[in-house]
Amino acid sequence: MIAESLIQRKPPTKESAVLRDQLLRDLQGAASVSEPVARQLLERLTPHERWALLKYAGKGLRDWLLAAYRDAELSAAPGLEAAHYPELPEFLLDRLQDWEAKNRRRLEARIKNGHARAPETLRRMMVEPIALARFIADRGVDRWETMKMSDRIAFARTRPKFAQHKLKAFITFIEGGNPFQTRRGRPPKKAKKVIKEIRQIAVLTPDELKARLQDARQRLPADQYLIYWLVAKLGLTAKVAYGLTLDKITINAKGRVVIRPAEAWFAMPKSIAPTMEKLARNADAQWPYETPTDAAAIPVFAAVISERRVGPEIFRSETTLLRSSAIHAAMHYGQLDRKTLASISGVSLKTISDMEFLVPADIHSLVSHDLVAKRNRAILGSDDE
C-alpha cells in the first residue's frame, strides 16, 4: 500500500514532497515491525501530519488510515502553510517572522476552538508585509524603524487599493501597538446619510444562466460539472464547493444524497446525485455513516482537479458572476425567504438585501411573518412540529 501511494500524483511543492516521503518511510519502518507499532506511530503524529499522510495515500492505505484514525479517535486537519521569504536584511526578516508566528498562534487557537481556516490563510496574510519589506529593502532601508512615510506612500502607489487595508494590522504591529485589540463600548455616532449607496451587482438573466449550465454539462466531465453546478445553481462560492468534505455529505432516511455546505441540509437532484455518491465512496469505502460527523473531513473533489485549475478551467474565470446569478435566479423563481437562501448557500444577508433591488417585487409582502418564522425554525431544527 505504501508503494502504491508513492506512485500517486506528485506533491506540488518540494516541502510537501519531502514531508510525504518522510511520513511514508516512517510508517513503512513501523509497519515492518507490526501493525500495533504502526498505529502507535500515528498517535505520535500531529493532526497536520496525519492529514498529509491521508492526502497522499493511495486508496488501500487511505482506507486503513481512516479505520486507524477512527479506532484511536485521532484528529486529522490541514496545517497552516508557511510563508516564503526572499533575500532580505536581517532586521526586516526578523520582524516578519515574528508577525508570522503571532498570526500562526492566533489562527491555531481559533482552529482549536472550532473555527474553520483554510491552509493558505497564513501564507496569504504575509503577502503584503513581505512585498513591503522587499520594496523598502530595494530603496536601501534595512530596518523597520528607519522606514519613512514617503517609503510607504511610494509602495502604496505600486499596489491595488484593497491591498493597503491588509497592511494596517502589520504596520500597527511594527510600530509597537496591538493590532488585535478589542474595541469595547458603544461606537461613536456617525452622521446619517439621506441616500444610501448600493453597489450594482452584475448578474446573468435566468435564461443566460441556464445556457451556461447546459454548455458546462457538455464540455465538462460529470465530476467537474458537479463543482460547476454547486456554484452556478446552488449559489456556493467556488472555495466552499471545491472544499466540500465527506462529513458534510450523507444519505438521508429517504435514500436521497444530501449535502450541508452551510447551515441546512440540501437534497441533491437525482440527475447529479450519483456523481456525488460515487465521489464520497471513492474517498471512504465505509461511507455513509449513521452520524455524518463520524466521517473524516476529506475534500471529495481534491482528486478531481487541482485547486489552481478550478477557476480558469471549470468556471472560465466567472465564479463571482455565476454565484451571484444563481442567487438572483433562485429569488426570481420564488425562493424569497432570506433565511432559507442563507442557510443553504451561505450567502450573507447583506448580499441578499442588495440583490432584492434586482427582483421586481417586494418580497416581504408575499407571505405572512408567522409563516416565515415557522419556516426558519424548521430549517434550523428548532421546531418540534
Coordinates of N, CA, C and O in Angstrom, one line a residue, residues 1-74:
M1 N 0.8 -1.2 0.0 CA 0.0 0.0 0.0 C 0.9 1.3 0.0 O 0.5 2.3 -0.6
I2 N 2.0 1.2 0.7 CA 2.9 2.3 0.7 C 3.5 2.6 -0.7 O 3.6 3.7 -1.2
A3 N 3.9 1.5 -1.4 CA 4.4 1.6 -2.7 C 3.4 2.2 -3.7 O 3.7 3.0 -4.5
E4 N 2.2 1.7 -3.5 CA 1.1 2.3 -4.3 C 0.9 3.8 -4.1 O 0.7 4.6 -5.1
S5 N 1.1 4.2 -2.9 CA 1.0 5.6 -2.5 C 2.1 6.5 -3.2 O 1.9 7.6 -3.5
L6 N 3.3 5.9 -3.2 CA 4.5 6.6 -3.8 C 4.3 6.9 -5.3 O 5.0 7.8 -5.8
I7 N 3.5 6.1 -6.0 CA 3.4 6.4 -7.4 C 2.2 7.2 -7.7 O 1.8 7.4 -8.9
Q8 N 1.5 7.7 -6.7 CA 0.4 8.6 -6.9 C 0.9 10.0 -7.4 O 2.0 10.2 -7.5
R9 N -0.1 10.9 -7.6 CA 0.2 12.3 -8.0 C 1.3 12.9 -7.1 O 1.2 12.9 -5.9
K10 N 2.3 13.5 -7.8 CA 3.4 14.1 -7.0 C 3.0 15.3 -6.3 O 2.2 16.1 -6.8
P11 N 3.4 15.5 -5.1 CA 3.0 16.7 -4.3 C 3.5 18.0 -5.1 O 4.5 18.0 -5.7
P12 N 2.8 19.1 -4.9 CA 3.0 20.3 -5.8 C 4.3 21.0 -5.4 O 4.9 21.7 -6.2
T13 N 4.8 20.9 -4.1 CA 6.0 21.7 -3.7 C 7.0 20.7 -3.2 O 6.7 19.6 -2.8
K14 N 8.3 21.2 -3.1 CA 9.4 20.4 -2.6 C 9.2 20.1 -1.1 O 9.4 19.0 -0.7
E15 N 8.7 21.1 -0.4 CA 8.4 20.8 1.1 C 7.4 19.7 1.3 O 7.6 18.8 2.2
S16 N 6.3 19.8 0.5 CA 5.3 18.7 0.7 C 5.7 17.4 0.3 O 5.4 16.3 0.8
A17 N 6.6 17.3 -0.8 CA 7.1 16.1 -1.2 C 8.1 15.5 -0.2 O 8.0 14.3 0.0
V18 N 8.9 16.3 0.4 CA 9.8 15.8 1.5 C 9.0 15.3 2.7 O 9.3 14.2 3.2
L19 N 7.9 16.0 3.0 CA 7.1 15.6 4.1 C 6.4 14.3 3.8 O 6.4 13.3 4.7
R20 N 5.9 14.1 2.6 CA 5.2 12.9 2.2 C 6.2 11.7 2.3 O 5.9 10.6 2.9
D21 N 7.4 11.9 1.7 CA 8.3 10.8 1.7 C 8.8 10.4 3.1 O 8.9 9.2 3.4
Q22 N 8.9 11.4 4.0 CA 9.4 11.1 5.3 C 8.3 10.3 6.1 O 8.6 9.4 6.8
L23 N 7.0 10.8 6.0 CA 5.9 10.1 6.6 C 5.8 8.7 6.2 O 5.6 7.8 7.0
L24 N 5.9 8.4 4.9 CA 5.7 7.1 4.3 C 6.9 6.2 4.8 O 6.7 5.0 5.0
R25 N 8.1 6.8 4.8 CA 9.2 6.0 5.3 C 9.1 5.6 6.7 O 9.3 4.4 7.1
D26 N 8.6 6.5 7.6 CA 8.5 6.2 9.0 C 7.4 5.2 9.2 O 7.5 4.3 10.0
L27 N 6.3 5.3 8.4 CA 5.2 4.3 8.5 C 5.7 2.9 8.0 O 5.3 1.9 8.6
Q28 N 6.5 2.9 7.0 CA 7.0 1.6 6.5 C 7.9 1.0 7.5 O 7.8 -0.2 7.8
G29 N 8.7 1.8 8.2 CA 9.6 1.2 9.2 C 8.8 0.7 10.4 O 9.1 -0.4 10.9
A30 N 7.7 1.4 10.8 CA 6.9 0.9 11.9 C 6.1 -0.3 11.5 O 6.0 -1.3 12.3
A31 N 5.5 -0.3 10.3 CA 4.7 -1.4 9.9 C 5.6 -2.7 9.7 O 5.0 -3.8 9.8
S32 N 6.9 -2.6 9.4 CA 7.7 -3.7 9.2 C 7.9 -4.5 10.6 O 8.2 -5.7 10.6
V33 N 7.6 -3.8 11.7 CA 7.7 -4.4 13.0 C 6.4 -5.1 13.3 O 6.3 -6.3 13.5
S34 N 5.3 -4.4 13.3 CA 3.9 -4.9 13.5 C 2.9 -3.8 13.2 O 3.2 -2.6 13.2
E35 N 1.7 -4.2 13.0 CA 0.6 -3.2 12.8 C 0.4 -2.4 14.1 O 0.2 -1.2 14.0
P36 N 0.4 -3.0 15.3 CA 0.2 -2.1 16.5 C 1.3 -1.1 16.6 O 1.0 0.1 17.1
V37 N 2.5 -1.4 16.2 CA 3.6 -0.3 16.2 C 3.3 0.8 15.2 O 3.5 1.9 15.5
A38 N 2.7 0.4 14.1 CA 2.3 1.4 13.1 C 1.2 2.3 13.6 O 1.2 3.5 13.4
R39 N 0.3 1.7 14.3 CA -0.8 2.5 14.9 C -0.3 3.5 16.0 O -0.7 4.6 16.2
Q40 N 0.7 3.0 16.7 CA 1.4 3.9 17.8 C 2.1 5.1 17.1 O 2.1 6.2 17.7
L41 N 2.7 4.8 15.9 CA 3.3 5.9 15.2 C 2.2 7.0 14.9 O 2.5 8.2 15.0
L42 N 1.1 6.6 14.4 CA 0.0 7.5 14.0 C -0.4 8.4 15.2 O -0.7 9.6 15.1
E43 N -0.4 7.8 16.4 CA -0.8 8.5 17.6 C 0.2 9.6 17.9 O -0.1 10.7 18.5
R44 N 1.5 9.4 17.6 CA 2.5 10.4 17.9 C 2.6 11.5 16.8 O 3.2 12.6 17.1
L45 N 2.0 11.4 15.7 CA 2.0 12.4 14.7 C 1.1 13.5 15.1 O 0.1 13.4 15.8
T46 N 1.3 14.7 14.5 CA 0.5 15.9 14.7 C -0.8 15.7 13.8 O -0.7 15.0 12.8
P47 N -1.9 16.4 14.1 CA -3.0 16.4 13.2 C -2.7 16.8 11.8 O -3.2 16.2 10.8
H48 N -1.7 17.7 11.6 CA -1.3 18.2 10.3 C -0.6 17.0 9.5 O -0.8 16.8 8.3
E49 N 0.3 16.3 10.3 CA 1.0 15.2 9.6 C 0.0 14.0 9.3 O 0.2 13.4 8.2
R50 N -1.0 13.8 10.1 CA -1.9 12.8 9.8 C -2.7 13.1 8.6 O -3.1 12.3 7.7
W51 N -3.0 14.4 8.4 CA -3.8 14.9 7.3 C -2.9 14.7 6.0 O -3.4 14.3 5.0
A52 N -1.6 15.1 6.1 CA -0.7 15.0 4.9 C -0.6 13.5 4.5 O -0.6 13.2 3.3
L53 N -0.5 12.6 5.5 CA -0.4 11.2 5.2 C -1.7 10.7 4.5 O -1.6 9.9 3.5
L54 N -2.8 11.2 5.0 CA -4.1 10.8 4.3 C -4.2 11.4 2.9 O -4.7 10.7 2.0
K55 N -3.8 12.6 2.7 CA -3.9 13.3 1.5 C -3.1 12.6 0.4 O -3.5 12.5 -0.8
Y56 N -1.9 12.1 0.7 CA -1.0 11.5 -0.3 C -1.1 10.0 -0.3 O -0.2 9.3 -1.0
A57 N -2.0 9.4 0.4 CA -2.1 7.9 0.5 C -2.9 7.4 -0.7 O -3.8 8.1 -1.2
G58 N -2.5 6.2 -1.2 CA -3.3 5.5 -2.2 C -4.6 5.0 -1.6 O -4.8 5.1 -0.4
K59 N -5.5 4.5 -2.4 CA -6.8 4.1 -1.9 C -6.8 3.1 -0.8 O -7.4 3.2 0.2
G60 N -5.9 2.0 -1.0 CA -5.8 1.0 0.1 C -5.3 1.5 1.4 O -5.9 1.2 2.4
L61 N -4.2 2.3 1.3 CA -3.7 2.9 2.5 C -4.6 3.9 3.2 O -4.7 4.0 4.4
R62 N -5.3 4.6 2.3 CA -6.3 5.6 2.9 C -7.4 4.9 3.7 O -7.7 5.4 4.8
D63 N -7.9 3.8 3.2 CA -8.9 3.1 3.9 C -8.4 2.6 5.3 O -9.1 2.7 6.3
W64 N -7.1 2.1 5.3 CA -6.5 1.6 6.5 C -6.3 2.8 7.5 O -6.6 2.6 8.7
L65 N -5.9 3.9 7.0 CA -5.6 5.1 7.8 C -6.9 5.6 8.5 O -7.0 5.9 9.7
L66 N -8.0 5.6 7.6 CA -9.3 6.1 8.2 C -9.8 5.2 9.3 O -10.3 5.7 10.3
A67 N -9.6 3.9 9.1 CA -10.0 3.0 10.2 C -9.2 3.2 11.4 O -9.7 3.1 12.5
A68 N -7.9 3.3 11.2 CA -7.0 3.5 12.4 C -7.3 4.8 13.1 O -7.3 4.9 14.4
Y69 N -7.6 5.9 12.4 CA -7.9 7.2 13.0 C -9.2 7.1 13.8 O -9.3 7.6 14.9
R70 N -10.2 6.4 13.2 CA -11.5 6.2 13.9 C -11.3 5.4 15.2 O -11.9 5.7 16.2
D71 N -10.6 4.3 15.1 CA -10.4 3.4 16.2 C -9.7 4.1 17.4 O -10.1 3.9 18.6
A72 N -8.7 5.0 17.1 CA -8.0 5.6 18.2 C -8.5 7.1 18.4 O -8.0 7.8 19.2
E73 N -9.6 7.4 17.7 CA -10.2 8.8 17.8 C -9.1 9.9 17.6 O -9.0 10.8 18.4
L74 N -8.4 9.7 16.5 CA -7.3 10.7 16.2 C -7.8 11.7 15.2 O -8.6 11.4 14.3

